[in-house]
Amino acid sequence: MQKHLINLLILFFSYTFCNAQVSNPTLDYYLPDDVTYDSAIPKPQDILGYVPGTWHVSHDLLLNYMEKMADASPRITIERRGLTFEGRPLVLLTITSPENHANISTIKKQHLALTDANAQSLNTDTMPIVTYQGMSIHGNEASGSNAGLLAVYYLAAAQGPKIDSILKNTVILFDPSFNPDGLQRFSYWANTNKNVSLTADPQDREYDEVWPGGRSNHYWFDLNRDWLPAQLPESQARIKTFHDWHPNILTDHHEMGSNSSFFFQPGIPSRTHPLTPKLNQELTAEIGTYHAKAFDKLGSFYYTEEDYDDFYYGKGSTFPDINGSIGILFEQASSRGHLQETDNGVLTFPFTVRNQFTAFLSTIEAAQAMRTKLLNYQRDFYSNSRNEIAKDAYIFGSKTDPARATLLAQLLERHQIEIYRAKEDYKSKDVEFTTATSYVVPKNQKHSRLLNAMFEKRTTFEDSLFYDISAWSFPLAFNLDFSDAAPTSITGTKVDSVKFEQPLTLARSEYAYLMPWGNYYAPKALNKILNKGIRAKVAMQPFTLAGKKYDYGTILIPVQGQSLNADNLNAFLDSAAKDSHLSIDAVKTGSTQGIDLGSRQFEALQPLKIALLVGEGISSLDAGEIWHLLDTRFDVSITKIDTRNLDRTDLSRYTTLIMPGSWGSSITEESSEKINTWVRNGGTLLGFKNSAKWLKRQGLIDFSTKDTENPAENVTFEQRRDFNGAQVIGGAIFEAKLDRSHPIAFGYDSKTINLFRDTTLFIEADATSYKNPIQYTEEPLVSGYISPINLEAIKETRPFVHQSAGRGDVLIFTDNTNFRAFWYGTNKLMMNALFFSKTM
Ligand SMILES: [Zn+2]
């Protein structure tokens, strides 16, 4: 009670005297008073019905305001660059003087020319600088998007020489919401739980979002990890803007824990990626002086250099650093809802909005003062990179899975990287690349540094702590044949638009069809076939027919005894093949070299009915990756079952239950019992990461783990966090051996595979060797950071276990086979676990 009184007093004093913390703000609370404002421009409250900070703006209102402002102001244009998964427009505002608008395509062309050869003759003194400022990529870090209302009002309505000069010298690319679906989800939560008499009590429902929260996008991805892989529509829109414009500064407005203050970069210096030029961090620090000055003036606290880092280029504030720009991360202590008690007193939502707006303006101020410096830096970045590059080329491909190579080529295309076909077949060491299934990427091109950052491997580091993953090498993530030292003489024709090879029309057969399993999209076709009620079998051994070799896992579709007649079956398979960018072969005989088509070595397959466990206790990131993969890549319709409903769920409807990374804590005893019975009656349960431990406790699977002991010797209290952090595998790449004859490995043409791992769960190999179809090698580290003790522990352990339980099957992966939608190389391991569990 007393605490409440004190809080009320604090609130009263703050509001009355220092104007720092208000909960019912007026526009004056936010706006600089050194300019006048054009009364013809609609104020935010004219369109929203309230002053920003009073409510959490929903995405539709935000969009409405932005479109009205573009109508009202000759300084603003707005474009739609695509749609989110939920159909919300991904907009971009271009804000500059009307004179610049009249000339915008020339300004853009001249700005881009800075990154081209012969840019030295361009006069940067007269060029506008380009900033790209984006808000709330984590939807529940909403002060950024709400500040966006003020930012746009200010830039549209402010009058006088100062604003005229800003608009003349700057092209501001503004994205009011990097994550529309997440923002919408969060605003709903914060507003529907708001009290009229605001409650600062952190235990109120307003501050405790329901799973999975508004941080992520529709499929629960962290959009601030996708700038480099660019797999999601939101990223693809903004990456296009980035490469179309090459902004000089890119800002990314976030929120952090409520007890903090305000953070701006630079981050921790020792954790900057070594490919980022030193000057980048110096310029980042210089930009920081403008933020510091603005926050000092405002009376807001802040800090810098102690947190966060610039290592993983998939983050919005780091991606620009490998592209000649300066990326800046802002982190504001979060009020989460509208008002919250914190270590620093009562934190109001409007206060957080005002800080974000202040950082938005101090960025523009820095851009004015450092305009030619940053333009010249960008020019030098590209001319230096042209001087340092090697004269050879990258080549990548896959003879058995050209689709996977095409998917990587598409990724490169999004980054405007030049891609070519190979002119002739090429052999590097013992790897063969064919013209039809390979892509050549010469190093000598504009984005050479970006390319290097995408393709390099790294196992030594200055620091042992990482804010995010320590490795992401794309040829490893896609598990492709790869060489980084091919001669440019093999460069063939330029690929202007990357497309999947379309198969020829399927010949008609009266006997059978064969579908190789190597193609990335083969599971999509198989799912379609089985769902149609068509009988299909999988080959447990390789064979040769009509001179063609068929590998383990080939899918056999007989013509006889199907519900479709021969013509309709042919037409259906033809469309399934075309849909999945793969070839199916029509065959006339069952006589082969090896297993004949009537052999019992072809095992019958059943259609899948998959349930995916989601909700409290389950990692939403892991669950979302699985949902996205099955739903959008393989067209597998799944049922998402919330852990809180498990007690009353009828599991008998499903063949398969997937348990993403979880702690198992939210599953009741009753549900555990139910899952156990369902498995023993024939269900297939696939668990990931720490779910393995829960499954072991339930007696559904058994394995022994290798424990790593690392006593803290000579570690001081101050060093404890770094010491413990160094034992974490934040995300690194490891090599494992594959037993190609095991169904888990079907579709892979190599005896080794690269796995992405971010856990320290090490499972001992089984004494029965064929129970270790995937096993880490003796020297497994390929790229990324792992502590010496963990590296010793992981050697020759196994990331995959399959065991029968009653009539059912339990399978576990300790690694993430679907990491962030770009780890294409291991998706098939999961699909094999789903389709072939009964053949193991
Ligand atoms: Zn964030």
PDB file of N, CA and C in Angstrom, residues 649-697:
ATOM      1  N   THR A 649      -7.314 -33.842 -25.439  1.00  0.00           N
ATOM      2  CA  THR A 649      -7.106 -34.065 -26.872  1.00  0.00           C
ATOM      3  C   THR A 649      -7.187 -35.558 -27.193  1.00  0.00           C
ATOM      4  N   ASP A 650      -7.865 -35.852 -28.307  1.00  0.00           N
ATOM      5  CA  ASP A 650      -7.947 -37.237 -28.764  1.00  0.00           C
ATOM      6  C   ASP A 650      -6.768 -37.525 -29.691  1.00  0.00           C
ATOM      7  N   LEU A 651      -5.728 -38.167 -29.162  1.00  0.00           N
ATOM      8  CA  LEU A 651      -4.509 -38.386 -29.949  1.00  0.00           C
ATOM      9  C   LEU A 651      -4.688 -39.458 -31.014  1.00  0.00           C
ATOM     10  N   SER A 652      -5.752 -40.254 -30.891  1.00  0.00           N
ATOM     11  CA  SER A 652      -5.906 -41.363 -31.850  1.00  0.00           C
ATOM     12  C   SER A 652      -6.143 -40.843 -33.274  1.00  0.00           C
ATOM     13  N   ARG A 653      -6.430 -39.561 -33.425  1.00  0.00           N
ATOM     14  CA  ARG A 653      -6.595 -38.993 -34.774  1.00  0.00           C
ATOM     15  C   ARG A 653      -5.274 -38.861 -35.523  1.00  0.00           C
ATOM     16  N   TYR A 654      -4.133 -38.994 -34.820  1.00  0.00           N
ATOM     17  CA  TYR A 654      -2.842 -38.686 -35.437  1.00  0.00           C
ATOM     18  C   TYR A 654      -1.940 -39.910 -35.528  1.00  0.00           C
ATOM     19  N   THR A 655      -1.155 -39.950 -36.619  1.00  0.00           N
ATOM     20  CA  THR A 655      -0.129 -40.976 -36.731  1.00  0.00           C
ATOM     21  C   THR A 655       1.139 -40.530 -36.029  1.00  0.00           C
ATOM     22  N   THR A 656       1.314 -39.204 -35.926  1.00  0.00           N
ATOM     23  CA  THR A 656       2.610 -38.648 -35.570  1.00  0.00           C
ATOM     24  C   THR A 656       2.431 -37.451 -34.652  1.00  0.00           C
ATOM     25  N   LEU A 657       3.248 -37.394 -33.623  1.00  0.00           N
ATOM     26  CA  LEU A 657       3.252 -36.233 -32.730  1.00  0.00           C
ATOM     27  C   LEU A 657       4.661 -35.658 -32.703  1.00  0.00           C
ATOM     28  N   ILE A 658       4.773 -34.354 -32.978  1.00  0.00           N
ATOM     29  CA  ILE A 658       6.092 -33.708 -32.931  1.00  0.00           C
ATOM     30  C   ILE A 658       6.167 -32.847 -31.682  1.00  0.00           C
ATOM     31  N   MET A 659       7.244 -33.049 -30.956  1.00  0.00           N
ATOM     32  CA  MET A 659       7.471 -32.273 -29.744  1.00  0.00           C
ATOM     33  C   MET A 659       8.714 -31.418 -29.975  1.00  0.00           C
ATOM     34  N   PRO A 660       8.529 -30.137 -30.299  1.00  0.00           N
ATOM     35  CA  PRO A 660       9.692 -29.289 -30.551  1.00  0.00           C
ATOM     36  C   PRO A 660      10.494 -29.110 -29.267  1.00  0.00           C
ATOM     37  N   GLY A 661      11.630 -28.409 -29.362  1.00  0.00           N
ATOM     38  CA  GLY A 661      12.451 -28.157 -28.190  1.00  0.00           C
ATOM     39  C   GLY A 661      11.581 -27.692 -27.029  1.00  0.00           C
ATOM     40  N   SER A 662      11.685 -28.348 -25.884  1.00  0.00           N
ATOM     41  CA  SER A 662      10.803 -27.995 -24.769  1.00  0.00           C
ATOM     42  C   SER A 662      11.434 -28.433 -23.468  1.00  0.00           C
ATOM     43  N   TRP A 663      10.766 -28.037 -22.393  1.00  0.00           N
ATOM     44  CA  TRP A 663      11.223 -28.415 -21.067  1.00  0.00           C
ATOM     45  C   TRP A 663      10.280 -29.448 -20.463  1.00  0.00           C
ATOM     46  N   GLY A 664       9.175 -29.732 -21.173  1.00  0.00           N
ATOM     47  CA  GLY A 664       8.246 -30.748 -20.701  1.00  0.00           C
ATOM     48  C   GLY A 664       7.481 -30.353 -19.459  1.00  0.00           C
ATOM     49  N   SER A 665       7.765 -29.158 -18.937  1.00  0.00           N
ATOM     50  CA  SER A 665       7.239 -28.771 -17.626  1.00  0.00           C
ATOM     51  C   SER A 665       5.728 -28.581 -17.640  1.00  0.00           C
ATOM     52  N   SER A 666       5.171 -28.241 -18.796  1.00  0.00           N
ATOM     53  CA  SER A 666       3.749 -27.890 -18.819  1.00  0.00           C
ATOM     54  C   SER A 666       2.861 -29.086 -19.140  1.00  0.00           C
ATOM     55  N   ILE A 667       3.468 -30.266 -19.241  1.00  0.00           N
ATOM     56  CA  ILE A 667       2.671 -31.447 -19.574  1.00  0.00           C
ATOM     57  C   ILE A 667       2.269 -32.165 -18.285  1.00  0.00           C
ATOM     58  N   THR A 668       0.973 -32.314 -18.073  1.00  0.00           N
ATOM     59  CA  THR A 668       0.491 -32.917 -16.826  1.00  0.00           C
ATOM     60  C   THR A 668       0.789 -34.413 -16.811  1.00  0.00           C
ATOM     61  N   GLU A 669       0.674 -34.981 -15.636  1.00  0.00           N
ATOM     62  CA  GLU A 669       0.898 -36.419 -15.486  1.00  0.00           C
ATOM     63  C   GLU A 669      -0.102 -37.203 -16.350  1.00  0.00           C
ATOM     64  N   GLU A 670      -1.340 -36.691 -16.354  1.00  0.00           N
ATOM     65  CA  GLU A 670      -2.403 -37.344 -17.116  1.00  0.00           C
ATOM     66  C   GLU A 670      -2.044 -37.361 -18.615  1.00  0.00           C
ATOM     67  N   SER A 671      -1.555 -36.232 -19.112  1.00  0.00           N
ATOM     68  CA  SER A 671      -1.189 -36.159 -20.529  1.00  0.00           C
ATOM     69  C   SER A 671       0.023 -37.021 -20.834  1.00  0.00           C
ATOM     70  N   SER A 672       0.973 -37.058 -19.909  1.00  0.00           N
ATOM     71  CA  SER A 672       2.158 -37.899 -20.108  1.00  0.00           C
ATOM     72  C   SER A 672       1.736 -39.347 -20.293  1.00  0.00           C
ATOM     73  N   GLU A 673       0.811 -39.763 -19.430  1.00  0.00           N
ATOM     74  CA  GLU A 673       0.284 -41.115 -19.485  1.00  0.00           C
ATOM     75  C   GLU A 673      -0.377 -41.370 -20.847  1.00  0.00           C
ATOM     76  N   LYS A 674      -1.141 -40.375 -21.270  1.00  0.00           N
ATOM     77  CA  LYS A 674      -1.876 -40.487 -22.537  1.00  0.00           C
ATOM     78  C   LYS A 674      -0.908 -40.614 -23.723  1.00  0.00           C
ATOM     79  N   ILE A 675       0.146 -39.808 -23.704  1.00  0.00           N
ATOM     80  CA  ILE A 675       1.144 -39.855 -24.784  1.00  0.00           C
ATOM     81  C   ILE A 675       1.818 -41.224 -24.808  1.00  0.00           C
ATOM     82  N   ASN A 676       2.161 -41.693 -23.599  1.00  0.00           N
ATOM     83  CA  ASN A 676       2.816 -42.983 -23.461  1.00  0.00           C
ATOM     84  C   ASN A 676       1.965 -44.111 -24.083  1.00  0.00           C
ATOM     85  N   THR A 677       0.686 -44.122 -23.721  1.00  0.00           N
ATOM     86  CA  THR A 677      -0.223 -45.155 -24.237  1.00  0.00           C
ATOM     87  C   THR A 677      -0.356 -45.043 -25.756  1.00  0.00           C
ATOM     88  N   TRP A 678      -0.494 -43.816 -26.220  1.00  0.00           N
ATOM     89  CA  TRP A 678      -0.663 -43.584 -27.664  1.00  0.00           C
ATOM     90  C   TRP A 678       0.561 -44.094 -28.442  1.00  0.00           C
ATOM     91  N   VAL A 679       1.765 -43.845 -27.931  1.00  0.00           N
ATOM     92  CA  VAL A 679       2.977 -44.335 -28.606  1.00  0.00           C
ATOM     93  C   VAL A 679       2.975 -45.863 -28.627  1.00  0.00           C
ATOM     94  N   ARG A 680       2.712 -46.458 -27.465  1.00  0.00           N
ATOM     95  CA  ARG A 680       2.770 -47.928 -27.367  1.00  0.00           C
ATOM     96  C   ARG A 680       1.720 -48.609 -28.254  1.00  0.00           C
ATOM     97  N   ASN A 681       0.676 -47.862 -28.582  1.00  0.00           N
ATOM     98  CA  ASN A 681      -0.334 -48.390 -29.507  1.00  0.00           C
ATOM     99  C   ASN A 681       0.041 -48.169 -30.972  1.00  0.00           C
ATOM    100  N   GLY A 682       1.219 -47.620 -31.233  1.00  0.00           N
ATOM    101  CA  GLY A 682       1.654 -47.519 -32.622  1.00  0.00           C
ATOM    102  C   GLY A 682       1.975 -46.116 -33.111  1.00  0.00           C
ATOM    103  N   GLY A 683       1.840 -45.110 -32.261  1.00  0.00           N
ATOM    104  CA  GLY A 683       2.137 -43.737 -32.693  1.00  0.00           C
ATOM    105  C   GLY A 683       3.630 -43.502 -32.882  1.00  0.00           C
ATOM    106  N   THR A 684       3.937 -42.501 -33.712  1.00  0.00           N
ATOM    107  CA  THR A 684       5.334 -42.087 -33.888  1.00  0.00           C
ATOM    108  C   THR A 684       5.522 -40.749 -33.201  1.00  0.00           C
ATOM    109  N   LEU A 685       6.473 -40.701 -32.258  1.00  0.00           N
ATOM    110  CA  LEU A 685       6.735 -39.456 -31.546  1.00  0.00           C
ATOM    111  C   LEU A 685       8.126 -38.964 -31.907  1.00  0.00           C
ATOM    112  N   LEU A 686       8.188 -37.739 -32.418  1.00  0.00           N
ATOM    113  CA  LEU A 686       9.479 -37.144 -32.791  1.00  0.00           C
ATOM    114  C   LEU A 686       9.757 -35.970 -31.868  1.00  0.00           C
ATOM    115  N   GLY A 687      10.843 -36.068 -31.106  1.00  0.00           N
ATOM    116  CA  GLY A 687      11.184 -35.007 -30.149  1.00  0.00           C
ATOM    117  C   GLY A 687      12.492 -34.331 -30.513  1.00  0.00           C
ATOM    118  N   PHE A 688      12.585 -33.053 -30.187  1.00  0.00           N
ATOM    119  CA  PHE A 688      13.791 -32.283 -30.487  1.00  0.00           C
ATOM    120  C   PHE A 688      14.447 -31.747 -29.213  1.00  0.00           C
ATOM    121  N   LYS A 689      15.765 -31.713 -29.260  1.00  0.00           N
ATOM    122  CA  LYS A 689      16.588 -31.072 -28.225  1.00  0.00           C
ATOM    123  C   LYS A 689      16.202 -31.556 -26.822  1.00  0.00           C
ATOM    124  N   ASN A 690      15.888 -30.625 -25.908  1.00  0.00           N
ATOM    125  CA  ASN A 690      15.682 -31.047 -24.529  1.00  0.00           C
ATOM    126  C   ASN A 690      14.430 -31.878 -24.299  1.00  0.00           C
ATOM    127  N   SER A 691      13.546 -31.948 -25.285  1.00  0.00           N
ATOM    128  CA  SER A 691      12.403 -32.857 -25.157  1.00  0.00           C
ATOM    129  C   SER A 691      12.889 -34.284 -24.953  1.00  0.00           C
ATOM    130  N   ALA A 692      14.096 -34.587 -25.466  1.00  0.00           N
ATOM    131  CA  ALA A 692      14.669 -35.932 -25.309  1.00  0.00           C
ATOM    132  C   ALA A 692      14.755 -36.313 -23.840  1.00  0.00           C
ATOM    133  N   LYS A 693      15.088 -35.332 -22.998  1.00  0.00           N
ATOM    134  CA  LYS A 693      15.228 -35.623 -21.562  1.00  0.00           C
ATOM    135  C   LYS A 693      13.867 -35.953 -20.955  1.00  0.00           C
ATOM    136  N   TRP A 694      12.856 -35.223 -21.384  1.00  0.00           N
ATOM    137  CA  TRP A 694      11.497 -35.489 -20.886  1.00  0.00           C
ATOM    138  C   TRP A 694      11.046 -36.886 -21.323  1.00  0.00           C
ATOM    139  N   LEU A 695      11.320 -37.224 -22.589  1.00  0.00           N
ATOM    140  CA  LEU A 695      10.921 -38.542 -23.107  1.00  0.00           C
ATOM    141  C   LEU A 695      11.634 -39.659 -22.352  1.00  0.00           C
ATOM    142  N   LYS A 696      12.867 -39.382 -21.953  1.00  0.00           N
ATOM    143  CA  LYS A 696      13.616 -40.381 -21.190  1.00  0.00           C
ATOM    144  C   LYS A 696      12.979 -40.560 -19.812  1.00  0.00           C
ATOM    145  N   ARG A 697      12.603 -39.439 -19.193  1.00  0.00           N
ATOM    146  CA  ARG A 697      11.945 -39.528 -17.873  1.00  0.00           C
ATOM    147  C   ARG A 697      10.621 -40.290 -17.957  1.00  0.00           C
TER     148      ARG A 697
END
